[in-house]
Amino acid sequence: MRSIGSALNLLLVSPLYFVWTVVALDLAQTPCTTLVQGKFFGYFSSFAVFPLNSSLCSWIIQNPDPRRYTLYMKILKPTGVCDHQHIRTYQFDSFLESTRTYLGMESFDDVLKLCDGSTRYAFLQSNKQFLQMKQTAPPEVESWPVRWKPTKAQERDFSVEYLVVGNRNPSKAACQMLCKWLDACLAISSSSHPCGIMQTPCSCSGGEVLDQASEILGLTRKKEDCYKDGIYLENCMSSPKDSSGAEFLGGWNPWSAWGDCTKDCGGGLQTRMRTCKPLPNEGLVCEGVLEEGRLCNRKACNTNGRYNSRSQSLRSTDNRKREDTDELQHYGYPAPQIGDPAAEEWSPWSVCSTTCGEGWQTRTRFCVSSSYSTQCSGPLREQRQCNNSAVCPVHGTWDEWSPWSLCSSTCGRGYRDRTRTCKPPQFGGNPCEGPEKQTKFCNIALCPVDGNWNEWSSWSSCSASCSNGTQQRTRECNGPSYGGAECQGHWVETRDCFLRQCPVDGKWQAWGVWGSCTTTCGGGTQRRDRVCYGPFFGGETCQGPKEEYKQCNDRKCPEPHEICDEESLASVVWKETPAGDAAAVRCPRNATGLILRRCILDEEGIAYWEPPTYIKCVSIDYRNIQMMTREHLSKAQRGLMGDGLSEVLQNLVEISQDGTSYSGDLLSTIDVLRNMTEIFRRAYHSPTSGDVQNFVQIISNLLSEENREKWEEAQLIGPNAKELFRLVEDFIDVIGFRMKDFRDSYQVTDNLVLGIHKLPANAATDITFPMKGWRGMVDWAKNSEDKVTVSKSILSSGLTETDDSSVFVVGTVLYRNVGNILSVQRNSTVLNSRVISVTVKPFPRSLLTPLEIEFSHLYNGTTNQTCILWDETD
């Protein structure tokens, strides 16, 4: 930031005292900014504000109050021709730093035209808060600063004068300066260079202003030129007046002063003269006399009769009254000749007063009588018109200026002009002097001006010294003004930059898998490796080992009697295997998975083979149904709707009726039923009565006697009775609450009977199961004495307001032979293979009335009334 070193305080423009200051206002983030505030007149040189060794400097002047003051500027352009117009001039209302936007911006580049040398001066008028001159680097110019063609520094310099004038009651000194600028501005205006001063608050008139304006342009004007209403008028003529203030006739110049009296006493004569001044368009025609006389010193002389020797006394008078004679002589008319024997002869006629056109000739005479009794009469001087053969030249004269034309634009910056006509010169006269046309800018109304972007700034340095970084550049929005549209786009732009690759240190990849042990027993080693990725571009190598080892198979090698010998069983060859390990072979072709067989030691420490297990073998048909069910579950979890689920259940019913081939088929079926229950919980599929019947039928098929051996093998690692009960319990919960209305559902199969009851808490009844008279009831359930009674008292949550809207689902299941197939009790005593399961949802309050369960316990055909209970909480 700089301040102006010296200012020209030439004008006292206001009685108030203003102090101009420079503050840190960096409107365009330029390295050097000069702000002028509180100054009403000043001057600066471009070298002082825009040094040649600097770039992107700016000069700003702030209007104290645009409503009260108007800023005017006069620029003396550089004498050289510049390569690029790198000084921009514009006015604006304010600047928003956050969006880099100039509000109300209006450019003055088309007014000043600094690089146009056809005019020496440029003038402008500003009515906004700020006026700025700013250096800009043209986009196509890479080097800065912009060089001018001339090599002399003074040819690159331009100077600026600024003047702040009040809009009301401007000072006399400010108006004198402004009128001088206006006169110069209009004098050089043309259609291509309109005057930048559109109006002034001053009334410009008076000779002082004329003289000052002439000094600006070096012009010489006629004395009759003058100002009127702030506009310079050519050929303005003031009417000549004499000392008494009376206007003269026609084209006569004022009379000269009266000459000396011809006599000191006794009556003498005084004369005075005047010249003829041509009037415009009337040549040299003047009416009247060139010279006139009057009597003087009329007092009588003494007796000695002495008189002034410088002139003769009047010795004769006209018979008329002296006042009449004086009057005639005043207007130059010859007095009547009465006869004067004492008068001297007339002198010859003088030369014609003009060399061309009509002029005047004069002659004189004197009275020579010395007798006091003799008086002369008549005029002492006569004149007559004379004609010269030469024609006088007539100079060209201007007509009055025409009114100013309408503005060339209905809004924004236009121009208006006025013209005047020259009456052509005649007979070799001089042509009219001065301009025939004057032009000045005008603003009828303010046009909406859309915002427009300035050129982008240079890209900033890269944010990273290596690898990927970013660069930024910005631009400023000029406007919008007077309701125009905002600038479209971003004021900041970012791009990626890459200076060089950054050094990348080496990095270990994940360890590989451990290799096989070097020995099967007795202690060996395993090795694993890892790979170093890198280094790149001069980075550091990986630190640490590339290989890693560990001990393996450190157990003692088995003795020969501790190894199961190779054996062929069921068309399968089981290879030699140490005790404690398991051998595996592929399942038969109709199944997937592996057949497992363990080698173990007996009580004497001798290795032997266990029977092979098929728990990992699943038949192809069961495997396909299992995969389809998992696909349906995946869709249901994603909230999709599906179909074809009923067909899957029907297929599983048909397959399971033929029994299972492997224990893995039982595990696969349990997995299918568990996934079916999860599907029924969702809106993916609404279970039908057929789906419920097929679900119960599949469980009945699994509990058939043909699957007893498969269940024994499956229970080693698979489901037990508790898991089977939980599967049925979850199914009852889902189906019961998805049942419509309040109704019961009975499913009767060969191996179990299932009942589902949906009851409101406020209208519950006792439930007796099984219903002996149910249509389709199987004989084993109809004829048995097994019975369970569920009291309605348990169907309560304990809260009256809750029971009014509560719904309970009660599920009862009677299993025929589950006790024989699955291990359901801790002791090995089997009193009855039948099991009754009761499920109540939601969980009821504490049971005041327990369930009434009656079993007919059979053991070797004998009835035993003992009921055995077991705990399943684990």
PDB file of C-alpha atoms in Angstrom, residues 645-813:
ATOM      1  CA  LEU A 645     -41.476 -71.935  -2.205  1.00  0.00           C
ATOM      2  CA  SER A 646     -44.470 -74.255  -1.882  1.00  0.00           C
ATOM      3  CA  GLU A 647     -43.035 -76.442  -4.659  1.00  0.00           C
ATOM      4  CA  VAL A 648     -39.760 -76.746  -2.748  1.00  0.00           C
ATOM      5  CA  LEU A 649     -41.613 -78.035   0.341  1.00  0.00           C
ATOM      6  CA  GLN A 650     -43.631 -80.477  -1.757  1.00  0.00           C
ATOM      7  CA  ASN A 651     -40.461 -81.862  -3.361  1.00  0.00           C
ATOM      8  CA  LEU A 652     -38.857 -82.335   0.036  1.00  0.00           C
ATOM      9  CA  VAL A 653     -41.953 -84.245   1.252  1.00  0.00           C
ATOM     10  CA  GLU A 654     -41.690 -86.616  -1.683  1.00  0.00           C
ATOM     11  CA  ILE A 655     -37.957 -87.177  -1.270  1.00  0.00           C
ATOM     12  CA  SER A 656     -38.084 -87.685   2.513  1.00  0.00           C
ATOM     13  CA  GLN A 657     -40.889 -90.268   2.255  1.00  0.00           C
ATOM     14  CA  ASP A 658     -38.416 -92.683   0.649  1.00  0.00           C
ATOM     15  CA  GLY A 659     -36.060 -92.304   3.602  1.00  0.00           C
ATOM     16  CA  THR A 660     -32.563 -90.886   3.731  1.00  0.00           C
ATOM     17  CA  SER A 661     -29.426 -92.433   2.301  1.00  0.00           C
ATOM     18  CA  TYR A 662     -26.943 -90.770   4.622  1.00  0.00           C
ATOM     19  CA  SER A 663     -26.922 -89.087   7.995  1.00  0.00           C
ATOM     20  CA  GLY A 664     -25.897 -85.930   6.170  1.00  0.00           C
ATOM     21  CA  ASP A 665     -29.353 -85.972   4.525  1.00  0.00           C
ATOM     22  CA  LEU A 666     -30.955 -85.557   7.978  1.00  0.00           C
ATOM     23  CA  LEU A 667     -28.734 -82.542   8.759  1.00  0.00           C
ATOM     24  CA  SER A 668     -29.502 -81.045   5.351  1.00  0.00           C
ATOM     25  CA  THR A 669     -33.269 -81.448   5.943  1.00  0.00           C
ATOM     26  CA  ILE A 670     -33.083 -79.789   9.379  1.00  0.00           C
ATOM     27  CA  ASP A 671     -31.232 -76.869   7.741  1.00  0.00           C
ATOM     28  CA  VAL A 672     -33.975 -76.566   5.083  1.00  0.00           C
ATOM     29  CA  LEU A 673     -36.770 -76.507   7.711  1.00  0.00           C
ATOM     30  CA  ARG A 674     -34.911 -73.907   9.807  1.00  0.00           C
ATOM     31  CA  ASN A 675     -34.516 -71.635   6.728  1.00  0.00           C
ATOM     32  CA  MET A 676     -38.193 -72.170   5.813  1.00  0.00           C
ATOM     33  CA  THR A 677     -39.216 -70.871   9.244  1.00  0.00           C
ATOM     34  CA  GLU A 678     -37.121 -67.716   8.743  1.00  0.00           C
ATOM     35  CA  ILE A 679     -38.705 -67.167   5.332  1.00  0.00           C
ATOM     36  CA  PHE A 680     -42.213 -67.517   6.829  1.00  0.00           C
ATOM     37  CA  ARG A 681     -41.371 -64.694   9.297  1.00  0.00           C
ATOM     38  CA  ARG A 682     -41.080 -62.215   6.446  1.00  0.00           C
ATOM     39  CA  ALA A 683     -43.442 -60.859   3.808  1.00  0.00           C
ATOM     40  CA  TYR A 684     -41.596 -62.833   1.159  1.00  0.00           C
ATOM     41  CA  HIS A 685     -44.142 -65.658   1.268  1.00  0.00           C
ATOM     42  CA  SER A 686     -47.484 -66.147   2.988  1.00  0.00           C
ATOM     43  CA  PRO A 687     -47.648 -69.786   4.153  1.00  0.00           C
ATOM     44  CA  THR A 688     -50.731 -71.688   3.131  1.00  0.00           C
ATOM     45  CA  SER A 689     -52.421 -74.572   4.947  1.00  0.00           C
ATOM     46  CA  GLY A 690     -50.683 -76.883   2.466  1.00  0.00           C
ATOM     47  CA  ASP A 691     -47.303 -75.439   3.433  1.00  0.00           C
ATOM     48  CA  VAL A 692     -48.060 -76.063   7.133  1.00  0.00           C
ATOM     49  CA  GLN A 693     -49.135 -79.639   6.397  1.00  0.00           C
ATOM     50  CA  ASN A 694     -46.015 -80.330   4.280  1.00  0.00           C
ATOM     51  CA  PHE A 695     -43.745 -78.870   7.000  1.00  0.00           C
ATOM     52  CA  VAL A 696     -45.244 -81.204   9.658  1.00  0.00           C
ATOM     53  CA  GLN A 697     -45.137 -84.155   7.240  1.00  0.00           C
ATOM     54  CA  ILE A 698     -41.417 -83.655   6.616  1.00  0.00           C
ATOM     55  CA  ILE A 699     -40.727 -83.805  10.381  1.00  0.00           C
ATOM     56  CA  SER A 700     -42.836 -86.987  10.589  1.00  0.00           C
ATOM     57  CA  ASN A 701     -40.816 -88.509   7.731  1.00  0.00           C
ATOM     58  CA  LEU A 702     -37.562 -87.716   9.521  1.00  0.00           C
ATOM     59  CA  LEU A 703     -38.835 -89.564  12.648  1.00  0.00           C
ATOM     60  CA  SER A 704     -39.599 -92.773  10.770  1.00  0.00           C
ATOM     61  CA  GLU A 705     -37.975 -96.026  11.933  1.00  0.00           C
ATOM     62  CA  GLU A 706     -35.928 -96.275   8.720  1.00  0.00           C
ATOM     63  CA  ASN A 707     -33.877 -93.245   9.858  1.00  0.00           C
ATOM     64  CA  ARG A 708     -33.065 -94.551  13.350  1.00  0.00           C
ATOM     65  CA  GLU A 709     -29.448 -95.474  12.518  1.00  0.00           C
ATOM     66  CA  LYS A 710     -28.942 -92.213  10.609  1.00  0.00           C
ATOM     67  CA  TRP A 711     -30.155 -90.269  13.710  1.00  0.00           C
ATOM     68  CA  GLU A 712     -27.699 -92.071  15.956  1.00  0.00           C
ATOM     69  CA  GLU A 713     -24.809 -91.032  13.674  1.00  0.00           C
ATOM     70  CA  ALA A 714     -26.135 -87.512  13.132  1.00  0.00           C
ATOM     71  CA  GLN A 715     -26.443 -86.854  16.876  1.00  0.00           C
ATOM     72  CA  LEU A 716     -22.689 -87.223  17.258  1.00  0.00           C
ATOM     73  CA  ILE A 717     -22.156 -83.717  15.813  1.00  0.00           C
ATOM     74  CA  GLY A 718     -25.633 -82.706  14.717  1.00  0.00           C
ATOM     75  CA  PRO A 719     -29.105 -81.964  16.160  1.00  0.00           C
ATOM     76  CA  ASN A 720     -30.533 -83.581  19.269  1.00  0.00           C
ATOM     77  CA  ALA A 721     -34.058 -83.674  20.717  1.00  0.00           C
ATOM     78  CA  LYS A 722     -33.789 -80.179  22.146  1.00  0.00           C
ATOM     79  CA  GLU A 723     -32.972 -78.658  18.766  1.00  0.00           C
ATOM     80  CA  LEU A 724     -35.830 -80.562  17.165  1.00  0.00           C
ATOM     81  CA  PHE A 725     -38.252 -79.223  19.798  1.00  0.00           C
ATOM     82  CA  ARG A 726     -36.929 -75.642  19.302  1.00  0.00           C
ATOM     83  CA  LEU A 727     -37.389 -75.944  15.530  1.00  0.00           C
ATOM     84  CA  VAL A 728     -41.054 -76.966  15.979  1.00  0.00           C
ATOM     85  CA  GLU A 729     -41.563 -74.279  18.644  1.00  0.00           C
ATOM     86  CA  ASP A 730     -40.319 -71.519  16.289  1.00  0.00           C
ATOM     87  CA  PHE A 731     -42.555 -72.880  13.536  1.00  0.00           C
ATOM     88  CA  ILE A 732     -45.616 -72.737  15.834  1.00  0.00           C
ATOM     89  CA  ASP A 733     -44.755 -69.151  16.855  1.00  0.00           C
ATOM     90  CA  VAL A 734     -44.478 -67.946  13.226  1.00  0.00           C
ATOM     91  CA  ILE A 735     -47.506 -69.810  11.869  1.00  0.00           C
ATOM     92  CA  GLY A 736     -49.719 -68.965  14.853  1.00  0.00           C
ATOM     93  CA  PHE A 737     -49.311 -65.207  14.622  1.00  0.00           C
ATOM     94  CA  ARG A 738     -49.603 -65.207  10.822  1.00  0.00           C
ATOM     95  CA  MET A 739     -52.912 -67.109  10.975  1.00  0.00           C
ATOM     96  CA  LYS A 740     -55.925 -65.044  10.009  1.00  0.00           C
ATOM     97  CA  ASP A 741     -58.698 -64.585  12.544  1.00  0.00           C
ATOM     98  CA  PHE A 742     -58.977 -66.752  15.645  1.00  0.00           C
ATOM     99  CA  ARG A 743     -59.006 -70.379  14.641  1.00  0.00           C
ATOM    100  CA  ASP A 744     -57.320 -73.709  15.293  1.00  0.00           C
ATOM    101  CA  SER A 745     -55.070 -75.762  13.042  1.00  0.00           C
ATOM    102  CA  TYR A 746     -54.601 -79.512  13.408  1.00  0.00           C
ATOM    103  CA  GLN A 747     -51.995 -81.572  11.596  1.00  0.00           C
ATOM    104  CA  VAL A 748     -52.043 -85.328  11.986  1.00  0.00           C
ATOM    105  CA  THR A 749     -49.257 -87.625  10.702  1.00  0.00           C
ATOM    106  CA  ASP A 750     -47.936 -91.131  11.418  1.00  0.00           C
ATOM    107  CA  ASN A 751     -45.359 -89.980  13.918  1.00  0.00           C
ATOM    108  CA  LEU A 752     -46.782 -86.764  15.490  1.00  0.00           C
ATOM    109  CA  VAL A 753     -49.950 -84.767  16.019  1.00  0.00           C
ATOM    110  CA  LEU A 754     -49.681 -80.924  16.082  1.00  0.00           C
ATOM    111  CA  GLY A 755     -52.284 -78.402  17.155  1.00  0.00           C
ATOM    112  CA  ILE A 756     -52.044 -74.622  16.899  1.00  0.00           C
ATOM    113  CA  HIS A 757     -54.592 -72.456  18.743  1.00  0.00           C
ATOM    114  CA  LYS A 758     -54.889 -68.651  18.349  1.00  0.00           C
ATOM    115  CA  LEU A 759     -56.943 -67.177  21.198  1.00  0.00           C
ATOM    116  CA  PRO A 760     -57.748 -63.698  22.570  1.00  0.00           C
ATOM    117  CA  ALA A 761     -56.823 -63.335  26.236  1.00  0.00           C
ATOM    118  CA  ASN A 762     -60.243 -61.967  27.219  1.00  0.00           C
ATOM    119  CA  ALA A 763     -62.158 -64.882  25.653  1.00  0.00           C
ATOM    120  CA  ALA A 764     -59.891 -67.867  26.219  1.00  0.00           C
ATOM    121  CA  THR A 765     -61.158 -71.380  26.954  1.00  0.00           C
ATOM    122  CA  ASP A 766     -59.506 -74.517  28.253  1.00  0.00           C
ATOM    123  CA  ILE A 767     -57.642 -76.530  25.635  1.00  0.00           C
ATOM    124  CA  THR A 768     -57.739 -80.314  25.592  1.00  0.00           C
ATOM    125  CA  PHE A 769     -55.293 -82.185  23.364  1.00  0.00           C
ATOM    126  CA  PRO A 770     -55.454 -84.314  21.362  1.00  0.00           C
ATOM    127  CA  MET A 771     -58.995 -84.033  20.094  1.00  0.00           C
ATOM    128  CA  LYS A 772     -60.074 -87.584  19.866  1.00  0.00           C
ATOM    129  CA  GLY A 773     -62.924 -86.869  17.505  1.00  0.00           C
ATOM    130  CA  TRP A 774     -60.874 -84.885  14.965  1.00  0.00           C
ATOM    131  CA  ARG A 775     -61.478 -86.098  11.468  1.00  0.00           C
ATOM    132  CA  GLY A 776     -58.483 -87.984  10.173  1.00  0.00           C
ATOM    133  CA  MET A 777     -57.058 -88.623  13.607  1.00  0.00           C
ATOM    134  CA  VAL A 778     -54.657 -91.576  13.498  1.00  0.00           C
ATOM    135  CA  ASP A 779     -55.380 -94.661  15.559  1.00  0.00           C
ATOM    136  CA  TRP A 780     -52.344 -94.416  17.815  1.00  0.00           C
ATOM    137  CA  ALA A 781     -53.414 -90.971  18.984  1.00  0.00           C
ATOM    138  CA  LYS A 782     -57.139 -91.633  19.042  1.00  0.00           C
ATOM    139  CA  ASN A 783     -56.942 -94.813  21.147  1.00  0.00           C
ATOM    140  CA  SER A 784     -54.203 -93.715  23.547  1.00  0.00           C
ATOM    141  CA  GLU A 785     -54.878 -92.430  27.024  1.00  0.00           C
ATOM    142  CA  ASP A 786     -52.284 -89.656  26.635  1.00  0.00           C
ATOM    143  CA  LYS A 787     -53.869 -86.252  27.213  1.00  0.00           C
ATOM    144  CA  VAL A 788     -52.903 -82.662  28.079  1.00  0.00           C
ATOM    145  CA  THR A 789     -55.207 -79.970  29.394  1.00  0.00           C
ATOM    146  CA  VAL A 790     -54.184 -76.289  29.179  1.00  0.00           C
ATOM    147  CA  SER A 791     -56.169 -74.065  31.530  1.00  0.00           C
ATOM    148  CA  LYS A 792     -57.392 -70.751  30.242  1.00  0.00           C
ATOM    149  CA  SER A 793     -56.085 -69.110  33.397  1.00  0.00           C
ATOM    150  CA  ILE A 794     -52.539 -69.214  32.119  1.00  0.00           C
ATOM    151  CA  LEU A 795     -53.504 -67.081  29.068  1.00  0.00           C
ATOM    152  CA  SER A 796     -52.996 -63.824  30.862  1.00  0.00           C
ATOM    153  CA  SER A 797     -50.176 -61.304  31.167  1.00  0.00           C
ATOM    154  CA  GLY A 798     -51.335 -60.191  34.603  1.00  0.00           C
ATOM    155  CA  LEU A 799     -52.338 -56.704  33.437  1.00  0.00           C
ATOM    156  CA  THR A 800     -55.997 -55.973  32.800  1.00  0.00           C
ATOM    157  CA  GLU A 801     -55.430 -53.244  30.219  1.00  0.00           C
ATOM    158  CA  THR A 802     -53.018 -55.499  28.345  1.00  0.00           C
ATOM    159  CA  ASP A 803     -55.251 -58.576  28.425  1.00  0.00           C
ATOM    160  CA  ASP A 804     -58.000 -56.672  26.664  1.00  0.00           C
ATOM    161  CA  SER A 805     -55.932 -56.600  23.485  1.00  0.00           C
ATOM    162  CA  SER A 806     -53.570 -59.552  23.985  1.00  0.00           C
ATOM    163  CA  VAL A 807     -53.513 -62.548  21.687  1.00  0.00           C
ATOM    164  CA  PHE A 808     -51.961 -65.887  22.693  1.00  0.00           C
ATOM    165  CA  VAL A 809     -50.788 -68.743  20.513  1.00  0.00           C
ATOM    166  CA  VAL A 810     -50.733 -72.197  22.094  1.00  0.00           C
ATOM    167  CA  GLY A 811     -49.059 -75.046  20.307  1.00  0.00           C
ATOM    168  CA  THR A 812     -49.254 -78.681  21.455  1.00  0.00           C
ATOM    169  CA  VAL A 813     -47.368 -81.578  19.879  1.00  0.00           C
TER     170      VAL A 813
END
